PDB file of C-alpha atoms in Angstrom:
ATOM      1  CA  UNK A1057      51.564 143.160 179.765  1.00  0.00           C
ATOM      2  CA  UNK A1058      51.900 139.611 178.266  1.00  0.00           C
ATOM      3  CA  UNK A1059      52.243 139.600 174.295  1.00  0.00           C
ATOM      4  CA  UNK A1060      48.520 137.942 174.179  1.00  0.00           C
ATOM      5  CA  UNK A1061      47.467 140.410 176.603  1.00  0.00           C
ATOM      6  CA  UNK A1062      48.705 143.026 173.737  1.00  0.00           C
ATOM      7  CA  UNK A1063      47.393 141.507 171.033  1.00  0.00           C
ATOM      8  CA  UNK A1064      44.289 141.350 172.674  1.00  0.00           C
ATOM      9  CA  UNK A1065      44.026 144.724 173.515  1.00  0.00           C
ATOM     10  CA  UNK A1066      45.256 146.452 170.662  1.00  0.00           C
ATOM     11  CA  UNK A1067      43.485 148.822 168.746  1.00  0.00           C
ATOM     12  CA  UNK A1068      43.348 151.043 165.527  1.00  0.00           C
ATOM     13  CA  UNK A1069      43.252 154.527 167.196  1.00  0.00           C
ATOM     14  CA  UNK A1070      41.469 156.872 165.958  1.00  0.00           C
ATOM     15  CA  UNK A1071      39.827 159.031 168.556  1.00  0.00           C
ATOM     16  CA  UNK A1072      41.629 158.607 172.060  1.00  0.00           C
ATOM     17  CA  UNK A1073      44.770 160.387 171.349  1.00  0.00           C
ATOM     18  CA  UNK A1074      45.324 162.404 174.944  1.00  0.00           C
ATOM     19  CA  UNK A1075      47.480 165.412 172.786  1.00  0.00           C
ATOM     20  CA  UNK A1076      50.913 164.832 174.632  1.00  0.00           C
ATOM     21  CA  UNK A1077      53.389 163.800 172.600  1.00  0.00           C
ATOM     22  CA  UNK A1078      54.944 160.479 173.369  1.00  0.00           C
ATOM     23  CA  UNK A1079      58.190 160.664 174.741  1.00  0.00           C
ATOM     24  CA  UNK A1080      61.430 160.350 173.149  1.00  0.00           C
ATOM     25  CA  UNK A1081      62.536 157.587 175.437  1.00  0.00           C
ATOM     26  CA  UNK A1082      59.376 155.389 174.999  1.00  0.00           C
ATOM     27  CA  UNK A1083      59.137 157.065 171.175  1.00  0.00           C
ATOM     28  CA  UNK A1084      62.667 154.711 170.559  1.00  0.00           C
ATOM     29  CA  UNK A1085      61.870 151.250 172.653  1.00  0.00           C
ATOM     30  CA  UNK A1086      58.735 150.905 170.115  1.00  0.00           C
ATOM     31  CA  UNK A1087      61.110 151.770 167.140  1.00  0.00           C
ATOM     32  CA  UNK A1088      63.949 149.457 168.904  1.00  0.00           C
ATOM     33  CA  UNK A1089      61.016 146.493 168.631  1.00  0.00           C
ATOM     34  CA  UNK A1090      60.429 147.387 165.086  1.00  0.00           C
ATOM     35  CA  UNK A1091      63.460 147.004 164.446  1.00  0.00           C
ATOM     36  CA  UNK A1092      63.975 143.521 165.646  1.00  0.00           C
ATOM     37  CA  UNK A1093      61.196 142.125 163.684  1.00  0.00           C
ATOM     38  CA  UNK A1094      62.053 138.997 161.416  1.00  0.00           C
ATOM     39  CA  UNK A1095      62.954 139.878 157.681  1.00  0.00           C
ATOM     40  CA  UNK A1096      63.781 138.032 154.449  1.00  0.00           C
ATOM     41  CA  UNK A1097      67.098 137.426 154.370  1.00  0.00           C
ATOM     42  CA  UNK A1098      67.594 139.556 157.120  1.00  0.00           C
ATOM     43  CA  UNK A1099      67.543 142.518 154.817  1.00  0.00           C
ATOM     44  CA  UNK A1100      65.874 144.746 156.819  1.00  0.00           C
ATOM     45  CA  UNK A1101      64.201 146.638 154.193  1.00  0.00           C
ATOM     46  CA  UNK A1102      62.381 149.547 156.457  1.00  0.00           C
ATOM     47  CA  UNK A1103      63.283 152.548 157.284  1.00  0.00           C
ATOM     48  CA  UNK A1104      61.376 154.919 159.889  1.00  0.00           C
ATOM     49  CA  UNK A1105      60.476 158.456 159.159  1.00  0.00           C
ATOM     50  CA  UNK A1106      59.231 160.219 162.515  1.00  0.00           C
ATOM     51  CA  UNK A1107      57.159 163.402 161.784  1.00  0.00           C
ATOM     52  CA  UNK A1108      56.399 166.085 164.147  1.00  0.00           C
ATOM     53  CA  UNK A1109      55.834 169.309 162.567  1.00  0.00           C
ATOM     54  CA  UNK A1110      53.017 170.728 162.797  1.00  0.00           C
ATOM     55  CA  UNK A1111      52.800 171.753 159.157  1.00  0.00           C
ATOM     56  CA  UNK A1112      53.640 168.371 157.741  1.00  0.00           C
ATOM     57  CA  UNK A1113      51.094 166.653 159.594  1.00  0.00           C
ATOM     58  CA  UNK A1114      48.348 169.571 158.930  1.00  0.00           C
ATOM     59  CA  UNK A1115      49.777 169.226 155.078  1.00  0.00           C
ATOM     60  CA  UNK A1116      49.100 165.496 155.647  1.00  0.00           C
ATOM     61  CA  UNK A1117      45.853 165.777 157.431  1.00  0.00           C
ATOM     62  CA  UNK A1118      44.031 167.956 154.941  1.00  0.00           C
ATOM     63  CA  UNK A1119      45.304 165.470 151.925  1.00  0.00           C
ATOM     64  CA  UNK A1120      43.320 162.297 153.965  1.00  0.00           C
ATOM     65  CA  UNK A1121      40.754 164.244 154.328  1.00  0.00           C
ATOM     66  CA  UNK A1122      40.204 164.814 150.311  1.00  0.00           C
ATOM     67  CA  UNK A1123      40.757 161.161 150.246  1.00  0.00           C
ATOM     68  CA  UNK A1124      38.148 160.380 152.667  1.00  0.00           C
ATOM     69  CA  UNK A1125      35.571 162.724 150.932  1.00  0.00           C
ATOM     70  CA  UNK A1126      36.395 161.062 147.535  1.00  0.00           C
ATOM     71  CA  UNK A1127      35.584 157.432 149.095  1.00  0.00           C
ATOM     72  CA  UNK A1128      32.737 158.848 150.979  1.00  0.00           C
ATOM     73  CA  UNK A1129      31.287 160.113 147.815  1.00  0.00           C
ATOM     74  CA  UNK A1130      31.774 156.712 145.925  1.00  0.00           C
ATOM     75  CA  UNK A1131      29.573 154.496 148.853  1.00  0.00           C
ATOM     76  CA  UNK A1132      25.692 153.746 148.564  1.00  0.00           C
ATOM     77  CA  UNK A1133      23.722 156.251 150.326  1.00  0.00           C
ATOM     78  CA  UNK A1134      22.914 153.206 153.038  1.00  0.00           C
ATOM     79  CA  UNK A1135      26.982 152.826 153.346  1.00  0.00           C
ATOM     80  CA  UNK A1136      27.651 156.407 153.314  1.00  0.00           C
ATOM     81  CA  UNK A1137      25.389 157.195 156.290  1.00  0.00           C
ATOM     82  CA  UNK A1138      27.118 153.902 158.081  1.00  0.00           C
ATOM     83  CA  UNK A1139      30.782 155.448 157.150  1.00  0.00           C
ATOM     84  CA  UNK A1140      29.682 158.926 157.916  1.00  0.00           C
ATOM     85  CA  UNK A1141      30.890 159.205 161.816  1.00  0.00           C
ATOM     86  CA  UNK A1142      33.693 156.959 161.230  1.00  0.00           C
ATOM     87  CA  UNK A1143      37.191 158.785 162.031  1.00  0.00           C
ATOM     88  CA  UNK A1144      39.604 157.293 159.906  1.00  0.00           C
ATOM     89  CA  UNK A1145      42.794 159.719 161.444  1.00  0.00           C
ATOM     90  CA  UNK A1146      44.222 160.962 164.202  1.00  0.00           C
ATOM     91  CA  UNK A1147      47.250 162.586 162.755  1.00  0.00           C
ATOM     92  CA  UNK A1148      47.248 166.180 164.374  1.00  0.00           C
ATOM     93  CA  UNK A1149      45.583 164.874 167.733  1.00  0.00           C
ATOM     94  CA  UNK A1150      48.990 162.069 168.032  1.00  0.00           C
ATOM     95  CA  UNK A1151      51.424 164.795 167.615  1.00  0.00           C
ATOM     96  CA  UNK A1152      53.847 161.969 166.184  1.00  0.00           C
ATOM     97  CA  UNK A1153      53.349 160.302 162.844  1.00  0.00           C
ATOM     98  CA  UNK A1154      55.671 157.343 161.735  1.00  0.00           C
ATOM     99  CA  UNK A1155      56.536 156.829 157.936  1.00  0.00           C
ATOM    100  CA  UNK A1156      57.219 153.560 157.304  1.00  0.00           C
ATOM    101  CA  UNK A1157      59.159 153.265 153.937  1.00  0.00           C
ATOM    102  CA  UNK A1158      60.449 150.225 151.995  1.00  0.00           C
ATOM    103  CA  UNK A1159      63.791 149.591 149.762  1.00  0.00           C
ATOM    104  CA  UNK A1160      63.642 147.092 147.650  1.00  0.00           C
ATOM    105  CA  UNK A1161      66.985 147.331 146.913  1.00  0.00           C
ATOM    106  CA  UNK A1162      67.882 146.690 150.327  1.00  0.00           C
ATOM    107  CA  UNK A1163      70.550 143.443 150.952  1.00  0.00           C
ATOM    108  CA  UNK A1164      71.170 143.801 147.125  1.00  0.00           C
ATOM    109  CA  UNK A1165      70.182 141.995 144.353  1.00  0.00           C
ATOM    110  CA  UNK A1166      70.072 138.616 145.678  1.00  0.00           C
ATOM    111  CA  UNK A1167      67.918 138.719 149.450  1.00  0.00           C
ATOM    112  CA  UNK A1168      67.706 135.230 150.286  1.00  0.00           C
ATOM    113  CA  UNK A1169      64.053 133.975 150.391  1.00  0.00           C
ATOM    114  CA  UNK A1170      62.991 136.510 148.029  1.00  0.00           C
ATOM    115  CA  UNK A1171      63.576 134.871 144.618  1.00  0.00           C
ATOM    116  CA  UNK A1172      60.577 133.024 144.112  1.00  0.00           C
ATOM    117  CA  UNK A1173      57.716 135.591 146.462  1.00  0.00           C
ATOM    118  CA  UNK A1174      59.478 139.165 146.058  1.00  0.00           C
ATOM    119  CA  UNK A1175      56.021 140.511 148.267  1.00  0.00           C
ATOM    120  CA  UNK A1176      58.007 138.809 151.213  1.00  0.00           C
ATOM    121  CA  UNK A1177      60.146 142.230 150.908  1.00  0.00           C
ATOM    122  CA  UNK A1178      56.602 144.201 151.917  1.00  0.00           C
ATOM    123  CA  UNK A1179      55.684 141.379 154.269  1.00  0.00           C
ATOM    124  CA  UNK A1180      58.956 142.220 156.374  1.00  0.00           C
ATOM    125  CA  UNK A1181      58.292 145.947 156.691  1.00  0.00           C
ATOM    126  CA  UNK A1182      54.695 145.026 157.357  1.00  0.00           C
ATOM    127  CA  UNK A1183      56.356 142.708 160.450  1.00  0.00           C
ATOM    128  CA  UNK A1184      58.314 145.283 161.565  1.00  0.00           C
ATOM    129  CA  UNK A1185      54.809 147.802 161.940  1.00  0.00           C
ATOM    130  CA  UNK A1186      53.483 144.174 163.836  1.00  0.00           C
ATOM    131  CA  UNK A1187      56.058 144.822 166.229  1.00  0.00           C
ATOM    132  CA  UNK A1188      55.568 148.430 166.879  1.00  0.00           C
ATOM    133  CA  UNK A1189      51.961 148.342 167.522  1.00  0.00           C
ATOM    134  CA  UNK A1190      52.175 145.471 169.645  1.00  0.00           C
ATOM    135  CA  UNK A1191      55.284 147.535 171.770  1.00  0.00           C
ATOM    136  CA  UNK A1192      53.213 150.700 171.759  1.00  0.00           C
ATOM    137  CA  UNK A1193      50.185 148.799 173.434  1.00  0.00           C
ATOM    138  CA  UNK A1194      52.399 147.702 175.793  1.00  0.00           C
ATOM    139  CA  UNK A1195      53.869 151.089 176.689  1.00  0.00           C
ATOM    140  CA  UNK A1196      49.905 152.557 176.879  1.00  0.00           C
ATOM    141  CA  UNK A1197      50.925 154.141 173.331  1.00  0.00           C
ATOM    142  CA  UNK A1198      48.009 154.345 170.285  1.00  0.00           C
ATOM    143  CA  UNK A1199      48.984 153.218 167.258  1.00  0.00           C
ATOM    144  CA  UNK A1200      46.361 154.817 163.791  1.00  0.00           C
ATOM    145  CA  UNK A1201      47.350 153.035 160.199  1.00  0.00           C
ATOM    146  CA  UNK A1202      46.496 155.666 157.725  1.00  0.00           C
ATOM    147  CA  UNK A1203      45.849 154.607 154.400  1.00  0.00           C
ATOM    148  CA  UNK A1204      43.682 157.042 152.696  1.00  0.00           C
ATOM    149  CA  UNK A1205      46.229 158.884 150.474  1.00  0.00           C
ATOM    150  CA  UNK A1206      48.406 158.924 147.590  1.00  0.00           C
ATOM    151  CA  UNK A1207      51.592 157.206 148.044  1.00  0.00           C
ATOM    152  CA  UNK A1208      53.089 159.657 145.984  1.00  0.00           C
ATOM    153  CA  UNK A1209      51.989 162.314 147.814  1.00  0.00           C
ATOM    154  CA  UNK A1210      53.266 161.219 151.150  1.00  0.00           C
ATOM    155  CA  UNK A1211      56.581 160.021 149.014  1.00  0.00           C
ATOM    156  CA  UNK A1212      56.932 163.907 148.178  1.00  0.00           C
ATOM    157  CA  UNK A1213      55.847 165.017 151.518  1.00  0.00           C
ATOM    158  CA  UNK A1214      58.323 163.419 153.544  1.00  0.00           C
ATOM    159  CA  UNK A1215      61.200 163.102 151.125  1.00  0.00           C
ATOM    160  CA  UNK A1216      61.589 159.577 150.184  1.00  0.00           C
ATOM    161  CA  UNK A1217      64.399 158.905 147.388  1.00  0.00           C
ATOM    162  CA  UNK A1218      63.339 157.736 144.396  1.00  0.00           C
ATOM    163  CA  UNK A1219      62.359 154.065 144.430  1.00  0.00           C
ATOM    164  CA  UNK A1220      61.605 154.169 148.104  1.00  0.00           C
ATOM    165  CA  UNK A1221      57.901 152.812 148.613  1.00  0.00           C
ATOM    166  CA  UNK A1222      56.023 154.489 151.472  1.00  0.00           C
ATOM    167  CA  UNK A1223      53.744 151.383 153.476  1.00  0.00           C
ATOM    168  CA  UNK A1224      52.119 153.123 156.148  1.00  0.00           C
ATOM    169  CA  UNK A1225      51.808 156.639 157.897  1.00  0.00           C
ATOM    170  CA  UNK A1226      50.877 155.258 161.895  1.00  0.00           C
ATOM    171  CA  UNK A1227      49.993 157.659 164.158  1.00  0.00           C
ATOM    172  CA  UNK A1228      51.415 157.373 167.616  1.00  0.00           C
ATOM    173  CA  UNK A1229      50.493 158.999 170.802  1.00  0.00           C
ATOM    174  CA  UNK A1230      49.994 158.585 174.414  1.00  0.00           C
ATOM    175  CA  UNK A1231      45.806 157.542 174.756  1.00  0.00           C
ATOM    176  CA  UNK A1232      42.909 158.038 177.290  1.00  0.00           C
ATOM    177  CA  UNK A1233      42.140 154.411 176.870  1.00  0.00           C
ATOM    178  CA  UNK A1234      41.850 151.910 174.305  1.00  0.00           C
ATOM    179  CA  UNK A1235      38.268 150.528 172.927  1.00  0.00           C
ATOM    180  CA  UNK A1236      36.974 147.559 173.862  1.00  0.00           C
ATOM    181  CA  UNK A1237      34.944 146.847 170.198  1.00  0.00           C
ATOM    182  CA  UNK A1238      37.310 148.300 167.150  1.00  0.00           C
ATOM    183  CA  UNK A1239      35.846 151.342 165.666  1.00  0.00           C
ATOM    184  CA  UNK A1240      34.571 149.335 162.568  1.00  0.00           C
ATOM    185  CA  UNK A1241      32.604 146.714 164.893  1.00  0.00           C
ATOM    186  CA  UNK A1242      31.201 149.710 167.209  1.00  0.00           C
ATOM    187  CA  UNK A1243      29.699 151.811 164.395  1.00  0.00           C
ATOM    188  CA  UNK A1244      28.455 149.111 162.276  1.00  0.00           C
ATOM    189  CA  UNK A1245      30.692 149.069 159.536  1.00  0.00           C
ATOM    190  CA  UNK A1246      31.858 145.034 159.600  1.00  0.00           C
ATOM    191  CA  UNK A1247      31.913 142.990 162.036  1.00  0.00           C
ATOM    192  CA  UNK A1248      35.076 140.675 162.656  1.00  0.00           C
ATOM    193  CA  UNK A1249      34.502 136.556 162.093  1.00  0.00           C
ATOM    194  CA  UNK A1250      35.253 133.897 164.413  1.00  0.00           C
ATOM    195  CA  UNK A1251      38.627 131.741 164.093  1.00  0.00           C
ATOM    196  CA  UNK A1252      36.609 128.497 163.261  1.00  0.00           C
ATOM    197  CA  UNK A1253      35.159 129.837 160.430  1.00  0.00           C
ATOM    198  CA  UNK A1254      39.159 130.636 159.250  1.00  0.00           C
ATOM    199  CA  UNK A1255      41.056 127.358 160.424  1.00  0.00           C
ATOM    200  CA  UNK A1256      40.962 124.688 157.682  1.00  0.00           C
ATOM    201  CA  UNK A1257      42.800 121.181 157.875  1.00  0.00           C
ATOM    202  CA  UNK A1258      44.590 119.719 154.975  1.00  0.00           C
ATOM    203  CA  UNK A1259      42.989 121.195 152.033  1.00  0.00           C
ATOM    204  CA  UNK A1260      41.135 124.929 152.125  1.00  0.00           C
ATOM    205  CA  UNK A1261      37.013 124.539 152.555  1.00  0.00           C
ATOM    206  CA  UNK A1262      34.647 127.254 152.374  1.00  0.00           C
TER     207      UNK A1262
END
């Protein structure tokens, strides 16, 4: 599979998980990719915590879950009945979830690059998740960003030092398939805009 072909195909999964767990060999080429994304400085500021017990992700499960029910409850009745069917996890169904922490403190107190835009620290480990989705659709792996929860709650969960910043839990797991129309297009939620309307020359236009 080419890298467009990837991008193109990619998906937030939600739904498709098969219930194997992905192997160990293909588990480390997608963490091996992540690894070898670009970084500030070359600081590397990621680390990867890969969770398989059952308890942690049931523990982690039925925290999204209050989450979701909290946002749920906060929509207009019109959104609420549009968000209703939405999964927004597949954390027990992947078998594997990925913890994707960053350390600020990483490359010391001078990461070249960072001075003047210290978010290019988050952009890096953000990269570094690019990488891992995009090897995971090549391996016919599903890839689910989870981000309703409490970062420190998942900081606690999965014992992350002190100053460590949790940016994503990803679920990962072999799939049936992968959607043709994201989730969020299929059921109505938003629908995604064409590049014309988000290429501008010389100066920004709306």
């Amino acid at each position: 599979m080419s890298v467009y072909e990837a991008i193109r195909v990619r998906r937030d999964v939600r739904a498709e998980f098969t219930g194997e767990v992905v192997d160990d060999a293909t588990l480390w080429r997608i963490l091996e990719a992540a690894h070898r994304a670009p970084s500030v400085g070359n600081s590397q500021p990621w680390d990867f915590v890969v969770v398989r017990e059952p308890s942690t992700l049931r523990a982690f499960a039925d925290h999204v879950a209050v989450k979701r029910a909290e946002f749920a409850a906060a929509l207009p009745p019109e959104r609420a009945a549009t968000f209703e069917p939405i999964k927004i996890e597949g954390i027990t169904e992947s078998g594997t979830g990925i913890v994707v922490s960053y350390d600020h403190g990483r490359g010391g107190p001078q990461v070249l690059g960072r001075a003047t835009i210290p978010e290019t620290g988050v952009y890096s480990a953000v990269l570094a998740i690019q990488n891992l989705w995009l090897a995971a659709t090549a391996e016919g792996v599903g890839v689910g960003w989870v981000s309703f929860y409490d970062p420190e709650f998942l900081a606690d969960l999965v014992g992350l030092p002190r100053g460590i910043q949790p940016i994503a839990w990803l679920c990962v797991g072999p799939v049936h398939e992968f959607q043709q129309t994201p989730d969020l297009e299929r059921f109505g939620w938003r629908t995604g805009r064409p590049l014309r309307d988000a290429v501008h020359h010389e100066t920004y236009r709306a």
